[in-house]
Coordinates of C-alpha atoms and ligand atoms in Angstrom, one line a residue:
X1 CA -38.0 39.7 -65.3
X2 CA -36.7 42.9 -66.4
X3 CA -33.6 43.8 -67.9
X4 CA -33.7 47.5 -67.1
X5 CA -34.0 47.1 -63.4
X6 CA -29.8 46.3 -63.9
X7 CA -27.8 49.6 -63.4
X8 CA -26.5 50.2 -67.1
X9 CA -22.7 50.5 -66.0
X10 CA -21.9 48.2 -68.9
X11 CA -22.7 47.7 -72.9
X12 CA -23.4 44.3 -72.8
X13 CA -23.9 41.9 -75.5
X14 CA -27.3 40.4 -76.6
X15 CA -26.8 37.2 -75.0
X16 CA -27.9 35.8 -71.3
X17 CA -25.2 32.8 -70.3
X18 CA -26.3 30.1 -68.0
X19 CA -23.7 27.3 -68.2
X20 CA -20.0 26.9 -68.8
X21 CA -17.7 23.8 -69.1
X22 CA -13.4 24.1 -69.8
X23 CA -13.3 27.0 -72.7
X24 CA -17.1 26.8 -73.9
X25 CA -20.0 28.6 -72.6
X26 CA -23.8 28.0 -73.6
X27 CA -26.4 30.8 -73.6
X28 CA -29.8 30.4 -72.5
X29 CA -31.0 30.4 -76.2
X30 CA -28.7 27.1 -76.3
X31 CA -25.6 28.5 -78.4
X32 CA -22.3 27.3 -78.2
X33 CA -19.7 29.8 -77.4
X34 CA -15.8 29.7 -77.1
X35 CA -14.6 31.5 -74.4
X36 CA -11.6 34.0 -75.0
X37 CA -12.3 36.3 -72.4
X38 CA -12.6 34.2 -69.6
X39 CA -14.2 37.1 -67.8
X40 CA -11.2 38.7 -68.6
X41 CA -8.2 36.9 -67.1
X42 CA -10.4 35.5 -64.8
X43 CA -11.7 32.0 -65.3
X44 CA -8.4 30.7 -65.4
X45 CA -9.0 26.9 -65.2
X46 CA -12.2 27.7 -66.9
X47 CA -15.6 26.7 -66.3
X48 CA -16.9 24.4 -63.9
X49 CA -13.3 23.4 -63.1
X50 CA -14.3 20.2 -61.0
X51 CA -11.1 20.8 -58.6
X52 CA -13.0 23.8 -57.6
X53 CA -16.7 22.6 -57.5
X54 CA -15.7 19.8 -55.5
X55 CA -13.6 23.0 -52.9
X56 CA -16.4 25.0 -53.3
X57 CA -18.4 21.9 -52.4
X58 CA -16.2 20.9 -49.0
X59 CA -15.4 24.2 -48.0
X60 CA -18.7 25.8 -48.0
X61 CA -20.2 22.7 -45.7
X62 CA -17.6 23.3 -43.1
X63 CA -17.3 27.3 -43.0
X64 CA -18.3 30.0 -45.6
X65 CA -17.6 33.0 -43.3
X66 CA -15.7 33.9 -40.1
X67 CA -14.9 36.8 -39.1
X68 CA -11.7 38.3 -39.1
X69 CA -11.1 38.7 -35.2
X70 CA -10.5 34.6 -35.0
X71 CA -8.1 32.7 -37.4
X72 CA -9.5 30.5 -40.0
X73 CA -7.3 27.7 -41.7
X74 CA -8.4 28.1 -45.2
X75 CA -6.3 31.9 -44.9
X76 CA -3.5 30.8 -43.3
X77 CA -2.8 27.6 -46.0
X78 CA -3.2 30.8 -49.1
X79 CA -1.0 33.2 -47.7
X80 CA 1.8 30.3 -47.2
X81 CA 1.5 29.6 -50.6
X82 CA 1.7 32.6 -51.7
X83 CA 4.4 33.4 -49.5
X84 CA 6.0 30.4 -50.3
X85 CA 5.9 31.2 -54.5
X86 CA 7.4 34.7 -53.8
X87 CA 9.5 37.0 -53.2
X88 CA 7.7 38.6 -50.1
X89 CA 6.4 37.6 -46.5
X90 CA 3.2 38.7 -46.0
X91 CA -0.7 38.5 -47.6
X92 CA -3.4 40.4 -47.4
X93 CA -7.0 39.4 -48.5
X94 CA -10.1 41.0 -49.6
X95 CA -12.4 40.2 -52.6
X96 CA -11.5 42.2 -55.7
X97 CA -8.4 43.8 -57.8
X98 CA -9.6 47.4 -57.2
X99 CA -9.6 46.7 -53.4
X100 CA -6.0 45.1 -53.6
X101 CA -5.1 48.6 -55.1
X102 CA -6.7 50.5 -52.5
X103 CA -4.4 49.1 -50.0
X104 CA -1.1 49.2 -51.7
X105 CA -2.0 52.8 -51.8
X106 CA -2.7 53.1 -48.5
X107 CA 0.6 51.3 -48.0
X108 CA 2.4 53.5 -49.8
X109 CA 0.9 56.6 -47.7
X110 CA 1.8 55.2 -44.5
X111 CA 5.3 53.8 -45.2
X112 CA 5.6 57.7 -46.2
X113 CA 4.2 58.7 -43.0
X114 CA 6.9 56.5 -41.3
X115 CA 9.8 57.3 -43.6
X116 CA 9.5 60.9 -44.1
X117 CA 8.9 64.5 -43.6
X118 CA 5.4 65.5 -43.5
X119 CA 5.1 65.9 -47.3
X120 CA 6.3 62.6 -48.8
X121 CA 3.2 61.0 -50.1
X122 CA 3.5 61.8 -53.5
X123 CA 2.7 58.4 -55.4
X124 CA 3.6 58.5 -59.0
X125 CA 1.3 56.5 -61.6
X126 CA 1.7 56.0 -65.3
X127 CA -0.2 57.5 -68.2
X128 CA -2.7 54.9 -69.9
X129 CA -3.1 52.7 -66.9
X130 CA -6.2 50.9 -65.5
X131 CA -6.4 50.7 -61.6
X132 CA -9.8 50.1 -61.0
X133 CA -12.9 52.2 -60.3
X134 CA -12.9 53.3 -56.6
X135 CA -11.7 57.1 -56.0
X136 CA -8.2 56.3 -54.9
X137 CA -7.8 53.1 -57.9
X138 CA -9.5 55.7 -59.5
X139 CA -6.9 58.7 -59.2
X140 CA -4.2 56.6 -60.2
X141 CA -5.9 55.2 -63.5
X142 CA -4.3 57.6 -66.0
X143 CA -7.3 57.7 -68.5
X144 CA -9.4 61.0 -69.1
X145 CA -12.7 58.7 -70.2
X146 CA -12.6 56.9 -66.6
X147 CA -12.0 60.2 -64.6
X148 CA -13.6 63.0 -65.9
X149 CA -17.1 62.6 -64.5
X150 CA -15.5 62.1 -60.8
X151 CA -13.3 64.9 -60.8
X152 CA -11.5 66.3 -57.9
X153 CA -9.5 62.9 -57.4
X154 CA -7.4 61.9 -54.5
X155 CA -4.1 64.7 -54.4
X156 CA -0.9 64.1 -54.6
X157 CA -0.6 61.8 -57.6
X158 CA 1.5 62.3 -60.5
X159 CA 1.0 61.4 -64.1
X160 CA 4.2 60.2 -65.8
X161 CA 4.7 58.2 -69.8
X162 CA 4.4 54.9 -69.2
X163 CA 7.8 53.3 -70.4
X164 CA 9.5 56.6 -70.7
X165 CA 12.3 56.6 -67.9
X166 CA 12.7 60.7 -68.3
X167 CA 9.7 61.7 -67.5
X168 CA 9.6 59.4 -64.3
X169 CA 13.1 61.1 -63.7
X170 CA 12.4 64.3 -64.3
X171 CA 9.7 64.5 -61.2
X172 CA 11.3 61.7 -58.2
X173 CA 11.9 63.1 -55.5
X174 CA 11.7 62.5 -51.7
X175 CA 8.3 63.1 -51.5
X176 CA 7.2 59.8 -53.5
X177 CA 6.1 57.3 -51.2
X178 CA 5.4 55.0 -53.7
X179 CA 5.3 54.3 -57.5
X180 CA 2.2 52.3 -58.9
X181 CA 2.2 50.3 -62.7
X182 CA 1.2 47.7 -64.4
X183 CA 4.1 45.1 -65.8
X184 CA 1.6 44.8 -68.9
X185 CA -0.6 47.8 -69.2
X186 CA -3.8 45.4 -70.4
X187 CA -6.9 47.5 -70.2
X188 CA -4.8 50.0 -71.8
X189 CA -4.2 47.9 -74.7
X190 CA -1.8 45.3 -73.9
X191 CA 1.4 47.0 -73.7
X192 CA 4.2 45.3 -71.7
X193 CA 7.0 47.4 -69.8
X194 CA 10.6 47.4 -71.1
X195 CA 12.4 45.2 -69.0
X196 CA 15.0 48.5 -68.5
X197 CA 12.6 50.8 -67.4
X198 CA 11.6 48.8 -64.4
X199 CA 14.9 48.5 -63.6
X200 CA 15.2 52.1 -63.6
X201 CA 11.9 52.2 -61.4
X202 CA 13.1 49.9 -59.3
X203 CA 16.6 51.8 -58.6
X204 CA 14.7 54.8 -58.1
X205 CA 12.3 53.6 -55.7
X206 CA 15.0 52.2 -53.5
X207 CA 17.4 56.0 -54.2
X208 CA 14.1 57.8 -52.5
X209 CA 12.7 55.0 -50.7
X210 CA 9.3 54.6 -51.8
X211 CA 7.4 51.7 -52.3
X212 CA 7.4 49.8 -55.7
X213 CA 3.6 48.7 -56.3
X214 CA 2.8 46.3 -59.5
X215 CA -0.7 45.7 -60.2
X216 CA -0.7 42.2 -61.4
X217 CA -4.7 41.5 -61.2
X218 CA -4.5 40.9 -65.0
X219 CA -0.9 40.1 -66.1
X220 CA -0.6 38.0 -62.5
X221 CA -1.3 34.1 -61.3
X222 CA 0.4 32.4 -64.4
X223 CA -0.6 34.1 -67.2
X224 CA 2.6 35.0 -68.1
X225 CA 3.7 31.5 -67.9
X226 CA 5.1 32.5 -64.0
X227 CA 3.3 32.3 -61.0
X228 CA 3.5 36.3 -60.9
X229 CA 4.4 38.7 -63.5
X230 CA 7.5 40.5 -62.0
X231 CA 9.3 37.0 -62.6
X232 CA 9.6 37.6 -66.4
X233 CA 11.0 41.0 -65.5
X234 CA 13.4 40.1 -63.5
X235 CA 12.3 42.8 -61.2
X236 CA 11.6 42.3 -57.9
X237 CA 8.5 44.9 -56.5
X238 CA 7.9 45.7 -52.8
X239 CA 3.9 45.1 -53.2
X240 CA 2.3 42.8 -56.0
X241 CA -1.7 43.1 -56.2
X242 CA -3.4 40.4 -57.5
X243 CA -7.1 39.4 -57.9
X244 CA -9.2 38.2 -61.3
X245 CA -6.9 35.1 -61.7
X246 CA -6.4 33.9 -58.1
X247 CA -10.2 32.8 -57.7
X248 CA -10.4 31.4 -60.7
X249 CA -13.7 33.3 -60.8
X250 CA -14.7 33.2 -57.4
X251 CA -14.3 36.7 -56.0
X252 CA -11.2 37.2 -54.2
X253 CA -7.9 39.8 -54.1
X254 CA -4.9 39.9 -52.5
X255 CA -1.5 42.2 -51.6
X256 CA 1.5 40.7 -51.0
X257 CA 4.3 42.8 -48.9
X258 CA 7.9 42.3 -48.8
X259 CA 9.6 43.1 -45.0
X260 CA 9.6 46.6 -46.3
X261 CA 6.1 47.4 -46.9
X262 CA 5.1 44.7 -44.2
X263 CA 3.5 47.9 -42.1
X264 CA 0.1 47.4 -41.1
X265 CA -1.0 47.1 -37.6
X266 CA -4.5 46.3 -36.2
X267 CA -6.5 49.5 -37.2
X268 CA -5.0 50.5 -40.5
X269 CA -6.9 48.5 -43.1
X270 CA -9.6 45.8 -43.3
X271 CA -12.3 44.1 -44.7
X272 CA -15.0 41.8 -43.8
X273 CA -14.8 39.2 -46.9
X274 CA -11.3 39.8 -47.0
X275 CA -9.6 36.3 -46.2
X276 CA -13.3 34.5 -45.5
X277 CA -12.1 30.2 -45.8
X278 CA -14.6 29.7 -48.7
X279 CA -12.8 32.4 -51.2
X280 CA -9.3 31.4 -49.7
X281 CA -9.8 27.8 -50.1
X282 CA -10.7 28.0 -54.0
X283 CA -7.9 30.2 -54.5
X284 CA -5.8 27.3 -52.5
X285 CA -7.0 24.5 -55.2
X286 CA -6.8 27.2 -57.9
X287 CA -2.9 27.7 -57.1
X288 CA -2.4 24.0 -56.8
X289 CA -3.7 23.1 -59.8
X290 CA -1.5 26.3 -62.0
X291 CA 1.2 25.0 -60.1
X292 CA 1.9 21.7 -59.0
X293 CA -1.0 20.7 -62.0
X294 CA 1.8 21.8 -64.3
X295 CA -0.7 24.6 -66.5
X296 CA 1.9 27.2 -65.5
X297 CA 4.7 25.2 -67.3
X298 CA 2.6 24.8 -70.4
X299 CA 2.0 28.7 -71.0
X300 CA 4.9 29.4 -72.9
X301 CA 4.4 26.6 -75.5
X302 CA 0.9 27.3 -75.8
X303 CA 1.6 31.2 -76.1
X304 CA 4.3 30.2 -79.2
X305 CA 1.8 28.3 -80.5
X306 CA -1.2 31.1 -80.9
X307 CA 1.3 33.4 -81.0
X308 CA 2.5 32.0 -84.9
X309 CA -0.5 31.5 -85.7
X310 CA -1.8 35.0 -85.1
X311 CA 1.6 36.1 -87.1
X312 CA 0.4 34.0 -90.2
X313 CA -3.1 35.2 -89.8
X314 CA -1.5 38.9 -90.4
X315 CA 0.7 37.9 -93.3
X316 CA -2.6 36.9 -95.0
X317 CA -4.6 39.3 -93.9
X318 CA -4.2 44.0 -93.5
X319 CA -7.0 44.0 -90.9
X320 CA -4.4 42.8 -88.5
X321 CA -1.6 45.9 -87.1
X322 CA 0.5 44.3 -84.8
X323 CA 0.9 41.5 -82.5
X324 CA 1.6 42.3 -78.9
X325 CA 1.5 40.7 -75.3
X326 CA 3.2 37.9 -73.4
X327 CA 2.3 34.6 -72.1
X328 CA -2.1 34.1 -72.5
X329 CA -2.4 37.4 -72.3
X330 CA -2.4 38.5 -75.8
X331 CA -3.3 41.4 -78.0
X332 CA -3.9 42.4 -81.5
X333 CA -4.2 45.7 -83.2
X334 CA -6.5 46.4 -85.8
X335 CA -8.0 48.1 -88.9
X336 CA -11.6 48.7 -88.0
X337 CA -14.0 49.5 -85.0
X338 CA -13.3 46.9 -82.4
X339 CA -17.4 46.8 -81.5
X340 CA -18.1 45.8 -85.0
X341 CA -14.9 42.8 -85.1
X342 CA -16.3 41.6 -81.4
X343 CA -19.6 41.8 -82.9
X344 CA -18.6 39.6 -85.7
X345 CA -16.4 37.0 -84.0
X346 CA -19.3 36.4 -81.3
X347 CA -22.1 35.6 -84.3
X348 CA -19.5 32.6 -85.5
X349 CA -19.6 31.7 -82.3
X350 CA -15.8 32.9 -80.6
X351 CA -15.9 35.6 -77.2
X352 CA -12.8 37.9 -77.4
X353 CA -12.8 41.3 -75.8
X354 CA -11.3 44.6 -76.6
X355 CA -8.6 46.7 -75.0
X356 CA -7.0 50.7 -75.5
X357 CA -8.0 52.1 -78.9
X358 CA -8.2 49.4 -81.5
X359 CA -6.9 46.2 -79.5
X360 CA -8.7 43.2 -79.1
X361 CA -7.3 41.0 -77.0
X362 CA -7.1 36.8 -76.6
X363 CA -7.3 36.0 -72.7
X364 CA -8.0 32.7 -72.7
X365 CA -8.3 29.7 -69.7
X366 CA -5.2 28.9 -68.7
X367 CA -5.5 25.1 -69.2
X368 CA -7.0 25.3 -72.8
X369 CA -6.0 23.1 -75.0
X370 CA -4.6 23.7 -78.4
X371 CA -7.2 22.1 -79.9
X372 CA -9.4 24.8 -78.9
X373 CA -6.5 27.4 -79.9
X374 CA -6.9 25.9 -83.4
X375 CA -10.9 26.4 -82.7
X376 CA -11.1 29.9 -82.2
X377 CA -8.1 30.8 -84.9
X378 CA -10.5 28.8 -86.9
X379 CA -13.0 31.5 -86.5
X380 CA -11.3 34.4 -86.3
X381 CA -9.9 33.8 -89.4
X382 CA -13.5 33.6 -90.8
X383 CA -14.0 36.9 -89.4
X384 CA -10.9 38.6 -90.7
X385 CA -12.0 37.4 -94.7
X386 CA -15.4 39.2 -94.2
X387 CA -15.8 42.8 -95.3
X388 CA -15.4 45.4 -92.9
Ligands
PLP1 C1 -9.5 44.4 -63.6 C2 -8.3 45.2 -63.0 C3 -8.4 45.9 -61.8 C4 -9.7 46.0 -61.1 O1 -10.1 44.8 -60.5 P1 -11.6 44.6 -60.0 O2 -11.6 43.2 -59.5 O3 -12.5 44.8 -61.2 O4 -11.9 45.5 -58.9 C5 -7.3 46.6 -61.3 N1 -6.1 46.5 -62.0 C6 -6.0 45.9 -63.2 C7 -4.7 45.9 -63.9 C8 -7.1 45.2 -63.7 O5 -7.0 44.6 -64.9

């Protein structure tokens, strides 16, 4: 057994996992951990949810894989439902966020193709913004660090200021095909877009008709206390990617179209995971238990709840900046190196993870209880009276 034989793509903490149950995990060395990461946004009914052993269970005893020239069942039911719980009409499936971006871009490029003069595929991206790591999530993902060593990028992109409706202004023009952003910026550092601005985005979009993207793979499937994220903007976009959430950690993505951006034909895009009955059957029971198992309609309560208690931790202690997210997906700024406060919250036993500059951020399951809210404040607030 040998560690380096992993590609070192990430900085990874000293610790191997081998078992989770609800909000705690257990390391091989036998140490209990509570889980505010939930492989970021992902685990949202935690670990070993039994709704989705026992799906995982059935599902993968019938049919695992088919290929995507027949019709499989599992596909159909997930695409109702998400159908059903949105604004739009259609679904597309394939196995991870950055995918779901890939083909809301490609999306954007054809509807261009069909809408316009040769030149309008200009798609418009915001400044701080995390998309993924392929070349086209990639292009849109308006951080230097993530870029640089890949440089040239896909053309015909355009950096604007997140939340700044001049800037966005300033460049529209018919040659946008589409505009891609992030309701809550996370990666970025947990920054939310003003309710206005989207407006604004929105009104634009339809002025130059382009397509209005929203990449909900972190904000999306609940944790926001609605189903999807545009809900509590009260902004309806054309295409909503989703992934991390949806499987509950069982790799899976998804777009969703309105009529407008329903514009694939056989031969644009694919993918041979993409809507498989195994994946599309957990995120069926995962959906059915955020919905009709009430957790949705518990987020807001149980984001007032840490939310309070965060603001009283800062009253008592300077460490703390600001306070900032919405729903479970929630953010604090702080006075020190973020590697050294992780550090220190994961040796008292509590997994949070960090986000932009000096933002560590609390994503825990969605059906955690607040018993285990008061756990991990517990700890954190150990953390914040140790010298840093
Ligand atoms: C995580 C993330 C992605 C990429 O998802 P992967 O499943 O890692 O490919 C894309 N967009 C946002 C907003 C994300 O948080």
């Amino acid at each position: 057994m040998c560690k380096n034989n992993i590609m070192k793509t990430y900085n990874r903490f000293d610790v191997c996992f081998e078992r989770g149950i609800g909000t705690k995990v257990y390391s091989t060395d036998g140490k209990e951990y509570i889980d505010f990461v939930s492989g970021i946004a992902t685990n949202c009914l935690g670990h070993s949810n039994p709704a989705i052993i026992e799906t995982i269970k059935n599902q993968s005893s019938k049919l695992i894989h088919i290929s995507n020239y027949y019709w499989n069942t599992p596909s159909i039911n997930l695409a109702t439902k998400l159908c059903k719980n949105s604004h739009h009409e259609k679904a597309f499936f394939c196995s991870t966020g950055t995918e779901a971006v890939e083909a809301a871009l490609k999306l954007a490029r054809k509807y261009g193709k069909m809408h316009g003069t040769s030149n309008k595929n200009k798609i418009i991206y915001m400044n701080n913004s995390f998309h993924g790591r392929t070349l086209g999530a990639l292009a849109v993902t308006g951080q230097k660090k993530y870029q640089e060593n890949f440089t040239p990028l896909m053309n015909r992109v355009i950096n604007v200021n997140f939340n700044d409706i001049t800037s966005i202004k300033e460049i529209f023009d018919k040659e946008v095909c589409g505009v891609i952003l992030e309701p809550i910026q996370g990666e970025g550092g947990i920054i939310p877009a003003k309710i206005d601005y989207l407006k604004e985005i929105r009104t634009l979009c339809d002025k130059f008709n382009a397509l209005l993207i929203f990449d909900e793979v972190q904000c999306g499937i609940g944790r926001l206390g609605s189903l999807f994220a545009y809900e509590q903007f009260n902004v309806v976009p054309d295409v909503v990617c989703m992934a991390k959430g949806l499987g509950g950690g069982f790799p899976i993505g998804a777009v969703i179209t309105n009529k407008k951006a329903s514009i694939f034909v056989p031969g644009d895009h694919g993918t041979t995971f993409g809507g498989n009955p195994l994946s599309c059957a957990v995120a069926y029971t995962v959906l059915t238990e955020l919905i009709d198992g009430g957790i949705i309609a518990s987020i807001h309560k149980k984001s007032n709840y840490l939310i309070n208690k965060l603001k009283k931790l800062k009253e008592k202690h300077s460490l703390i900046k600001d306070i900032r997210g919405m729903g479970l997906l929630i953010g604090f700024s702080i006075d020190t190196d973020t590697k050294h406060f992780m550090n220190k919250c994961f040796e008292e036993g509590l997994l949070v993870v960090s986000a932009g500059e000096n933002v560590i951020r609390l994503l825990p399951p969605l059906n955690v209880s607040f018993k285990e809210i008061d756990e991990a404040l517990t700890i954190l607030e150990k953390v914040l009276a140790k010298d840093f």
